Backbone as numpy.savetxt, mean C-alpha at the origin, in Angstrom:
# Nx Ny Nz CAx CAy CAz Cx Cy Cz
-9.52 -10.06 -12.83 -10.44 -8.78 -12.78 -9.50 -7.56 -12.83
-9.99 -6.53 -13.51 -9.16 -5.29 -13.55 -10.13 -4.06 -13.49
-11.15 -4.20 -12.70 -12.05 -3.03 -12.55 -11.45 -1.76 -12.13
-10.37 -1.83 -11.39 -9.69 -0.65 -10.86 -8.35 -0.44 -11.52
-8.13 -0.92 -12.71 -6.85 -0.94 -13.38 -6.43 0.55 -13.47
-5.15 0.80 -13.03 -4.55 2.06 -13.05 -4.84 2.99 -11.90
-5.84 2.64 -11.04 -6.14 3.44 -9.93 -4.99 3.30 -8.98
-4.67 4.40 -8.20 -3.71 4.48 -7.17 -4.29 4.58 -5.86
-3.99 3.71 -4.95 -4.52 3.72 -3.67 -3.49 3.54 -2.51
-3.79 4.19 -1.40 -2.96 4.04 -0.13 -3.85 3.25 0.82
-3.27 2.12 1.38 -4.01 1.34 2.35 -3.14 1.48 3.68
-3.77 2.06 4.71 -3.01 2.20 5.94 -3.16 0.83 6.78
-2.09 0.56 7.46 -2.15 -0.69 8.23 -2.21 -1.98 7.38
-1.51 -1.86 6.22 -1.78 -2.97 5.17 -0.90 -4.20 5.40
-0.02 -4.18 6.41 0.85 -5.37 6.56 0.15 -6.56 7.24
-0.95 -6.31 7.82 -1.65 -7.40 8.59 -3.14 -7.24 8.52
-3.84 -8.38 8.75 -5.24 -8.35 9.01 -6.16 -7.83 7.87
-7.09 -7.02 8.24 -7.94 -6.37 7.26 -7.23 -5.54 6.27
-6.35 -4.67 6.71 -5.60 -3.89 5.86 -4.86 -4.71 4.77
-4.26 -5.74 5.11 -3.53 -6.71 4.15 -4.55 -7.17 3.12
-5.72 -7.63 3.66 -6.74 -8.20 2.74 -7.29 -7.13 1.75
-7.46 -5.85 2.29 -7.85 -4.81 1.45 -6.85 -4.50 0.37
-5.56 -4.37 0.79 -4.50 -4.10 -0.22 -4.45 -5.20 -1.28
-4.54 -6.42 -0.89 -4.47 -7.53 -1.83 -5.68 -7.45 -2.79
-6.81 -7.16 -2.28 -8.07 -7.07 -3.13 -7.97 -5.98 -4.06
-7.44 -4.75 -3.68 -7.20 -3.71 -4.59 -6.26 -4.07 -5.76
-5.19 -4.68 -5.38 -4.15 -5.12 -6.32 -4.78 -6.18 -7.30
-5.55 -7.11 -6.79 -6.21 -8.05 -7.70 -7.22 -7.44 -8.64
-7.66 -6.27 -8.29 -8.62 -5.50 -9.25 -7.79 -4.65 -10.12
-6.43 -4.63 -10.11 -5.64 -3.80 -10.98 -5.12 -2.47 -10.42
-5.39 -2.25 -9.22 -4.92 -0.92 -8.62 -3.46 -0.99 -8.25
-2.78 0.11 -8.26 -1.48 0.27 -7.86 -1.58 0.64 -6.42
-0.86 -0.09 -5.53 -1.13 -0.01 -4.14 0.17 0.44 -3.32
-0.11 1.48 -2.39 0.91 1.94 -1.44 0.51 1.17 -0.19
1.39 0.32 0.28 1.23 -0.50 1.51 1.91 0.31 2.65
1.03 0.81 3.50 1.56 1.50 4.76 1.76 0.53 5.89
2.84 0.71 6.62 3.07 -0.12 7.78 3.74 0.76 8.82
3.75 0.30 10.06 4.40 1.03 11.17 5.55 0.18 11.65
5.18 -1.03 12.22 6.20 -1.85 12.80 6.43 -3.13 12.08
5.61 -3.48 11.15 5.67 -4.75 10.50 6.27 -4.71 9.08
7.54 -4.33 8.97 8.17 -4.17 7.70 8.33 -5.46 6.92
8.57 -6.56 7.70 8.72 -7.80 6.94 7.42 -8.29 6.32
6.31 -8.10 7.05 5.07 -8.55 6.48 4.58 -7.68 5.33
4.92 -6.30 5.46 4.60 -5.41 4.39 5.39 -5.68 3.08
6.70 -6.04 3.30 7.47 -6.46 2.16 7.03 -7.69 1.45
6.66 -8.63 2.36 6.15 -9.88 1.76 4.92 -9.62 0.92
4.00 -8.82 1.39 2.78 -8.52 0.64 3.14 -7.77 -0.72
4.16 -6.82 -0.66 4.47 -6.17 -1.87 5.06 -7.16 -2.81
5.92 -8.04 -2.36 6.49 -9.09 -3.22 5.46 -9.95 -3.84
4.48 -10.35 -2.99 3.33 -11.13 -3.53 2.57 -10.42 -4.61
2.29 -9.19 -4.47 1.55 -8.37 -5.51 2.36 -8.28 -6.71
3.69 -8.01 -6.53 4.61 -7.88 -7.72 4.63 -9.20 -8.48
4.72 -10.35 -7.81 4.76 -11.62 -8.42 3.52 -11.95 -9.29
2.36 -11.35 -8.81 1.15 -11.57 -9.58 0.97 -10.55 -10.69
1.99 -9.73 -10.92 1.93 -8.70 -11.98 1.44 -7.34 -11.59
1.26 -7.11 -10.28 0.78 -5.83 -9.86 1.83 -4.91 -9.47
1.51 -3.73 -8.95 2.40 -2.69 -8.57 2.15 -2.34 -7.01
3.16 -2.46 -6.25 3.03 -2.15 -4.82 4.31 -1.36 -4.38
4.11 -0.36 -3.56 5.21 0.35 -2.94 5.04 0.31 -1.44
6.05 0.47 -0.68 6.00 0.50 0.73 6.07 1.91 1.35
5.32 2.24 2.32 5.37 3.58 2.92 5.33 3.26 4.49
6.36 3.85 5.11 6.55 3.65 6.53 6.00 4.88 7.32
5.35 4.67 8.45 5.07 5.78 9.30 4.27 5.42 10.55
4.47 6.07 11.62 3.73 5.83 12.82 2.60 6.95 12.84
1.42 6.48 12.55 0.29 7.48 12.34 -0.12 8.06 13.76
0.50 7.58 14.82 0.11 8.19 16.14 1.01 9.40 16.39
2.00 9.64 15.54 2.89 10.80 15.67 2.33 12.02 14.89
2.43 13.21 15.50 2.03 14.50 14.90 2.64 14.61 13.45
1.90 14.89 12.45 2.44 15.13 11.13 2.65 13.89 10.29
2.59 12.77 10.90 3.00 11.52 10.18 2.00 11.18 9.12
0.74 11.35 9.31 -0.31 10.99 8.32 -0.06 11.84 6.96
0.25 13.09 7.17 0.48 13.92 5.95 1.76 13.39 5.24
2.79 13.00 5.94 3.96 12.51 5.34 3.69 11.17 4.62
2.93 10.39 5.22 2.69 9.04 4.57 1.84 9.23 3.29
0.93 10.10 3.35 0.09 10.41 2.09 1.10 11.03 1.02
1.83 12.05 1.40 2.67 12.63 0.41 3.75 11.63 -0.18
4.30 10.77 0.66 5.28 9.78 0.15 4.56 8.80 -0.75
3.43 8.31 -0.36 2.67 7.37 -1.20 2.38 8.00 -2.57
1.87 9.28 -2.56 1.53 9.92 -3.82 2.85 10.13 -4.71
3.97 10.45 -4.03 5.20 10.60 -4.75 5.58 9.26 -5.38
5.51 8.21 -4.64 5.99 6.87 -5.15 5.12 6.36 -6.22
3.75 6.61 -6.15 2.82 6.19 -7.23 2.46 7.10 -8.30
3.00 8.31 -8.20 2.64 9.33 -9.25 1.27 9.89 -8.95
0.88 10.01 -7.76 -0.41 10.48 -7.37 -1.28 9.56 -6.64
-2.29 10.03 -6.19 -3.38 9.11 -5.46 -4.76 9.49 -5.97
């Protein structure tokens, strides 16, 4: 399926649980995915590798969203890496 082909999305908390499932689903629909993580770099990288192996596009974005200004930084970095959101 490619209903979202070319769409660029940021999924926060995408290294585990629901966020991981959402990021995977977006990628399966053809979206380019920015995978946000805070402490789970290994899991985030594994998901990015999985998406790439299936022919998709995924980039990693790190940030602790509990810190002041981090959300804006995460959005800006994701947009820069994907060419917009």
